[in-house]
C-alpha positions as MATLAB code, in Angstrom:
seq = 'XXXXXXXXXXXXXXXXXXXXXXXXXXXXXXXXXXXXXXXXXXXXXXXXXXXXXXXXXXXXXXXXXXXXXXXXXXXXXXXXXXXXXXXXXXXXXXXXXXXXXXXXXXXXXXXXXXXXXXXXXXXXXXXXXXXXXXXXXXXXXXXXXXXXXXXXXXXXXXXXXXXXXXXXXXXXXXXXXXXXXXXXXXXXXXXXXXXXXXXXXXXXXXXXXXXXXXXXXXXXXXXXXXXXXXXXXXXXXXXXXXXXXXXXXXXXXXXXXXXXXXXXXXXXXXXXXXXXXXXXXXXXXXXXXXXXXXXXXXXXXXXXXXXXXXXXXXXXXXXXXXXXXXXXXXXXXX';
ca = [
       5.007    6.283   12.894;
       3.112    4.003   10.733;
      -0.723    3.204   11.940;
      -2.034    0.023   13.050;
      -4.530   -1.585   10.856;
      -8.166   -0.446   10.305;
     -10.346   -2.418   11.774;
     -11.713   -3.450    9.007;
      -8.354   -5.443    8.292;
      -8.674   -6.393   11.457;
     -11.783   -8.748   11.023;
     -10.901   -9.464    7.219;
      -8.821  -12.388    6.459;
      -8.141  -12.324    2.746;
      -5.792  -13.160   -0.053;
      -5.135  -12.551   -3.740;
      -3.677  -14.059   -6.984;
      -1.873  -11.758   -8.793;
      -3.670   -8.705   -8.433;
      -6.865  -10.441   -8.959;
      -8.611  -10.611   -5.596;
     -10.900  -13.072   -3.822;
     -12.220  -13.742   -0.618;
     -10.237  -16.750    1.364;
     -11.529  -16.075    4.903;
     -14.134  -13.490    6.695;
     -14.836  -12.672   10.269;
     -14.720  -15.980   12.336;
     -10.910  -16.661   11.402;
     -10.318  -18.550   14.934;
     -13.359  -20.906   14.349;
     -12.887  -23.190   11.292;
     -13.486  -26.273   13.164;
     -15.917  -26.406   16.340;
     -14.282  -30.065   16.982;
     -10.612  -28.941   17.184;
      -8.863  -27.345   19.878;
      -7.682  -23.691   19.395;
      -4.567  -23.177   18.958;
      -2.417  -19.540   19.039;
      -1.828  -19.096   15.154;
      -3.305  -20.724   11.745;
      -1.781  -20.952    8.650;
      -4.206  -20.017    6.369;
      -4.889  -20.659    2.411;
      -8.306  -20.080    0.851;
     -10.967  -20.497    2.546;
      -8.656  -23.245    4.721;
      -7.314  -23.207    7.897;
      -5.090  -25.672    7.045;
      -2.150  -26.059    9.967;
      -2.341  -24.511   13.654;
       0.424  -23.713   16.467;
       1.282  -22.334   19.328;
       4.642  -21.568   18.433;
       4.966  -18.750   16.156;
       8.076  -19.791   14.406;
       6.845  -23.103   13.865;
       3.606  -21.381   12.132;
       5.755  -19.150   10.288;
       8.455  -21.502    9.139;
       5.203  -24.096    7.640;
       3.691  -21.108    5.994;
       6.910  -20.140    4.032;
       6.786  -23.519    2.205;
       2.761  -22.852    1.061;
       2.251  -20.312   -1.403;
       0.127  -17.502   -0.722;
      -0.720  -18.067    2.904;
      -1.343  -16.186    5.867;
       0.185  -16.845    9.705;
      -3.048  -15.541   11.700;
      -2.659  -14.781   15.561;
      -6.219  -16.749   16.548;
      -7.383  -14.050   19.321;
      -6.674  -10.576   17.043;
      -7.366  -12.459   13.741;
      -4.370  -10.026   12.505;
      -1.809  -11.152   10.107;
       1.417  -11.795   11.746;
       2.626  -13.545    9.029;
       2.240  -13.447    4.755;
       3.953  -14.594    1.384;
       1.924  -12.352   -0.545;
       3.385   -9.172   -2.457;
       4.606   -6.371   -0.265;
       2.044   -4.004   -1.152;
      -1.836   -4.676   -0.464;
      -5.198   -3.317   -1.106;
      -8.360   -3.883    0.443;
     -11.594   -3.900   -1.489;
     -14.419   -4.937    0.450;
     -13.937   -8.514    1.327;
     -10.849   -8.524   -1.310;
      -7.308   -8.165   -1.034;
      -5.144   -6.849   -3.811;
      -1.231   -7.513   -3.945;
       1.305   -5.574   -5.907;
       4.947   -6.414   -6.186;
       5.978   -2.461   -6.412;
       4.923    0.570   -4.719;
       4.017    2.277   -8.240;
       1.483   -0.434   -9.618;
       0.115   -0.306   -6.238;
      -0.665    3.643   -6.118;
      -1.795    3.746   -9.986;
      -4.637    0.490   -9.342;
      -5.478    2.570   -6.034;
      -6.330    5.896   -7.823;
      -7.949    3.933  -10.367;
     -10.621    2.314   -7.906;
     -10.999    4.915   -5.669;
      -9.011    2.619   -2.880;
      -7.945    4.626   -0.017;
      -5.307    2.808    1.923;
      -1.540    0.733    0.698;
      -0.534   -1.421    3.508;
       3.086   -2.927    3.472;
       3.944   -6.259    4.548;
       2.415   -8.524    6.961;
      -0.685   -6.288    6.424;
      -0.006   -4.147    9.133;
       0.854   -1.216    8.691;
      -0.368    1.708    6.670;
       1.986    3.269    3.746;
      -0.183    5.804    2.383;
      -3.577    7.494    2.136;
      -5.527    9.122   -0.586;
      -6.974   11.985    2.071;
      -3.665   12.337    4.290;
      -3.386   15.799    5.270;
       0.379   16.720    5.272;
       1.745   18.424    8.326;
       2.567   22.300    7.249;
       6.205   21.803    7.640;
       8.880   19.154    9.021;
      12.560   19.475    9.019;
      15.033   16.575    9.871;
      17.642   16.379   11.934;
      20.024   14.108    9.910;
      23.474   14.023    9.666;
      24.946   15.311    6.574;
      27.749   13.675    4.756;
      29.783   15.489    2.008;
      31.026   13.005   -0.925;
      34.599   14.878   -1.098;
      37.189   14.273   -1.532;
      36.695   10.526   -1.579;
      33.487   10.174   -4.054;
      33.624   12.721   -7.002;
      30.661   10.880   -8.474;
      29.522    9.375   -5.194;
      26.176   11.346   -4.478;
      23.863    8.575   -4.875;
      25.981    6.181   -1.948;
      26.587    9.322    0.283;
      23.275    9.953    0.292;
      22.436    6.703    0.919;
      24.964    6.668    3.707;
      23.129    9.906    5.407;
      19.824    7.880    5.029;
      21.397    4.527    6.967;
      23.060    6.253    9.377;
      19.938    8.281   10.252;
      18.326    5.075   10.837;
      21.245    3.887   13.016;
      23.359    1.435   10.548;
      26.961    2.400   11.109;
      27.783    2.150    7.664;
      30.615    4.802    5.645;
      29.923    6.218    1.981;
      32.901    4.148    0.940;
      31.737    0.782    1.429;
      28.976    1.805   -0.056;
      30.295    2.343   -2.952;
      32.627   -0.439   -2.925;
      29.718   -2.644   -2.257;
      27.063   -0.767   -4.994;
      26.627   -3.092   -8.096;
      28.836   -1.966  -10.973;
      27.865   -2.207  -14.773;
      31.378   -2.081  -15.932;
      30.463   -1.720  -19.951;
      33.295    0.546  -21.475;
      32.572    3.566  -23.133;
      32.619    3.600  -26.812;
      31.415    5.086  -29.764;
      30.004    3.092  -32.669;
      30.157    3.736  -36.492;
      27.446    5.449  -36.997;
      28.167    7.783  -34.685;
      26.444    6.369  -31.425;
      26.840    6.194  -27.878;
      27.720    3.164  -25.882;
      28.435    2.683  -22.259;
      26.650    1.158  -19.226;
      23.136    1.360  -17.884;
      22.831    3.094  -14.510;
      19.365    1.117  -14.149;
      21.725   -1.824  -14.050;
      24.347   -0.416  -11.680;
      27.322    2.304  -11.460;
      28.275    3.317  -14.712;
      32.590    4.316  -14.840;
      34.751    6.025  -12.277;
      33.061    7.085   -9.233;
      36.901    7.861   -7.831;
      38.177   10.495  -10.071;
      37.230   12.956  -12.453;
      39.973   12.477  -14.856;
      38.349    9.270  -15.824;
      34.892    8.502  -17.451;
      32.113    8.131  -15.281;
      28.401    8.815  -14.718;
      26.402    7.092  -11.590;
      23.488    4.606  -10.770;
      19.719    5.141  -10.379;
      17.105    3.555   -7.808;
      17.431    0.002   -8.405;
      20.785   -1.009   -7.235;
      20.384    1.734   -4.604;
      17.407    0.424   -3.464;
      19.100   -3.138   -3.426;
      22.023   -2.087   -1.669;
      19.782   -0.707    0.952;
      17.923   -3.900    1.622;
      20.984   -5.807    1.918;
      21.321   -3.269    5.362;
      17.535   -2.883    6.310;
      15.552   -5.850    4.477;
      12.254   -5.591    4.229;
      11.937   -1.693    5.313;
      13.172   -0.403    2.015;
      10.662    1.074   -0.354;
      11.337    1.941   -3.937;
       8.515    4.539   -4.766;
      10.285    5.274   -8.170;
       6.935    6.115  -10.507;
       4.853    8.228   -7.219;
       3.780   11.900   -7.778;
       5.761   14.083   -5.816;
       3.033   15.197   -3.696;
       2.963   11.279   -2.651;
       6.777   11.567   -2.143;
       5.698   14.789    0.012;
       3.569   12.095    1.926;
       6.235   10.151    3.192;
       8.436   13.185    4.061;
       5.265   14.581    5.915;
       5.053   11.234    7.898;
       8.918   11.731    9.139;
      10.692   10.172    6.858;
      13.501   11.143    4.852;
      13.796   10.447    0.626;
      16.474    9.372   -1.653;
      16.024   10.754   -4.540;
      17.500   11.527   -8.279;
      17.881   14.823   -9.222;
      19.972   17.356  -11.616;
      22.772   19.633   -9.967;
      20.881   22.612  -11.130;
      17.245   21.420   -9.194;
      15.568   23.120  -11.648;
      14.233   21.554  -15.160;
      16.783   21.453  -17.686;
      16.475   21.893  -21.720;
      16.789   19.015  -23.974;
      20.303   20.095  -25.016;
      21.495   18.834  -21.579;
      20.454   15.382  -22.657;
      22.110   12.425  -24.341;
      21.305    9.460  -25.855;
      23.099    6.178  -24.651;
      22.940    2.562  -26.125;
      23.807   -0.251  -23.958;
      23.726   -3.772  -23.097;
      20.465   -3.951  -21.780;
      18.301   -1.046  -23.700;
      18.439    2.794  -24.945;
      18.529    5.289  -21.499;
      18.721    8.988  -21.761;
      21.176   10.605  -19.459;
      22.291   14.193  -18.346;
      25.632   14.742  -17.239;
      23.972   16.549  -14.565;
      22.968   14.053  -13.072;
      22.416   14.330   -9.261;
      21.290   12.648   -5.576;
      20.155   13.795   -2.469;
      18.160   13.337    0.591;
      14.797   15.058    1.039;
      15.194   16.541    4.430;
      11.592   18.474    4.827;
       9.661   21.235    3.569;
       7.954   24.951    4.502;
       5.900   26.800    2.367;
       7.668   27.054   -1.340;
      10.833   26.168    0.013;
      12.138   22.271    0.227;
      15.339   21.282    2.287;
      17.690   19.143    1.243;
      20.880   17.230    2.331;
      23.279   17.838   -0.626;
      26.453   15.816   -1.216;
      28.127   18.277   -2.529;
      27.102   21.051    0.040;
      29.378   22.078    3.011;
      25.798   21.806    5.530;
      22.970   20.169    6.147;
      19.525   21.308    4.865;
      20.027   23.424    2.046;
      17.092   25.152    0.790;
      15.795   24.456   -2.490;
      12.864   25.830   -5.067;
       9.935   23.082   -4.043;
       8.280   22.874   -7.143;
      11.542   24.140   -9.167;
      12.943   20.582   -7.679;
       9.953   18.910   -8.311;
      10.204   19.366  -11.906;
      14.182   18.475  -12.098;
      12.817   15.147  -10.385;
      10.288   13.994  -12.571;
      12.471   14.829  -15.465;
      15.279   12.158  -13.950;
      12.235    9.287  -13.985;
      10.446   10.319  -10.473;
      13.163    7.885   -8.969;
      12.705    7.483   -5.258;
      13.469    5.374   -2.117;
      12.503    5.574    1.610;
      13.410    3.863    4.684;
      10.442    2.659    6.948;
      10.749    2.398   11.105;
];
């Protein structure tokens, strides 16, 4: 589902240093020297072709060991092959790279840039003038997290999200497998709060309800993910939600951190926790689902806690509850 390169990627060769972009190579990639014979693929660096094969493994393998190269294939002049952040921008002759989805999207809107690629500079992630379909509902299996996972949303949804994309995978290796910040709960002296960071992994019990417990947020969901599906994992915690609408439009279903109530909630619903690695404010009502699709004002949803699949939700009533939780959100490419 995601586009082939523009062809203006096509006859661009180009690289960047840390988001600060220069030309390395422009439209006659296969010719750098008259006198040599042309091979299949060039590892590329600068302005340098500086190795060339005919096996692509052998080109690839080089090119890992040369920072901030490019594996060309000689008769497209596409990239097969790159080191370079996952996310990339074209500017003119220039190539931007950004190491997350959200610093990628906020430099594009900022210079009116029109196109992310992701990887390998291949394929298209998003578009400033996509036009989203009018509605799209998905067809994915929905898993409940009882009786097993009274705090398990965020791994049973994951689970619904791998298994839609064929990895046979339960909910409860998931969450045996889901990194664990296993600070205990306590209060301080003056009166304060402190427990675990679900930035840093699953805070408490996600077994039983009798015991303390409260969940984990994108970033050890996201790794857990890519330990099934590497490199087709996409954090795009920090995107608007009509970017997050995007995705779904393009077919493809979203993890994301809500509240049970999927509507915004009041600031007496919130707490303030101190822990080993910073200050986080948490809600006890804390929840995770998949994004499922959408039609008019209403947005469906596979909830963890529902007996079916694609429950209907308030759109922008869920919108809200999301970017109150930190706009945290993952998809899974093709």
């Amino acid at each position: 589902m995601i586009k082939a390169i523009i062809a203006v990627a096509v006859s661009l060769g180009i690289i960047i240093c840390g988001g600060v972009g220069y030309l390395i190579y422009n439209q006659h990639i296969p010719n750098y020297s008259s006198n040599k014979v042309q091979m299949k693929y060039s590892v590329v660096q600068g302005r340098t072709s500086l190795l060339q094969y005919d096996s692509l493994e052998e080109a690839i393998e080089n090119s890992n060991n040369i920072p901030r190269s490019v594996v060309v294939d000689n008769q497209t002049n596409l990239w097969i092959h790159t080191n370079l952040k996952p996310f990339i921008l074209f500017i003119k002759d220039n190539v931007f790279d950004f190491d997350t989805f959200d610093k990628a999207i906020f430099y594009a809107n900022n210079n009116n840039i029109d196109t992310i690629y992701y990887r390998n500079n291949q394929n298209i992630l998003w578009e400033k003038n996509y036009e989203p379909t009018d509605n799209i509902k998905l067809d994915i299996h929905h898993i409940k997290q009882f009786p097993e996972l009274p705090r398990g949303c965020e791994v049973t949804s994951l689970a619904m999200m791998l298994n839609y994309y064929g990895v046979n995978v339960d909910k409860v290796t998931l969450a045996y497998e889901v990194k664990k910040d296993t600070t205990e709960y306590q209060i301080l002296d003056n009166g304060k709060i402190y427990y675990g960071n679900p930035y840093d992994g699953f805070v408490g019990d996600m077994y039983s309800l009798q015991t303390r417990g409260y969940g984990v947020y994108h970033g050890p969901i996201y790794e857990l993910a890519n330990n099934y599906l590497e490199g087709r994992v996409v954090d795009i915690t920090g995107a608007n939600f009509d970017e997050v609408i995007q995705f779904l439009s393009r077919g493809y279903p979203i993890w994301a951190v809500t509240n049970g109530t999927y509507s915004s909630l009041p600031d007496s619903e919130f707490e303030i926790w101190h822990t080993p690695t910073g200050i986080v404010k948490i809600t006890k009502r804390m929840h995770a689902v998949v994004l499922t699709g959408y039609e008019n004002d209403i947005l469906f949803i596979n909830d963890p806690l529902s007996n079916m699949p694609n429950r209907e939700v308030n759109l922008r009533n869920f919108q809200q509850s999301w970017e109150q939780m930190g706009h945290q959100a993952i998809v899974i490419l093709d």
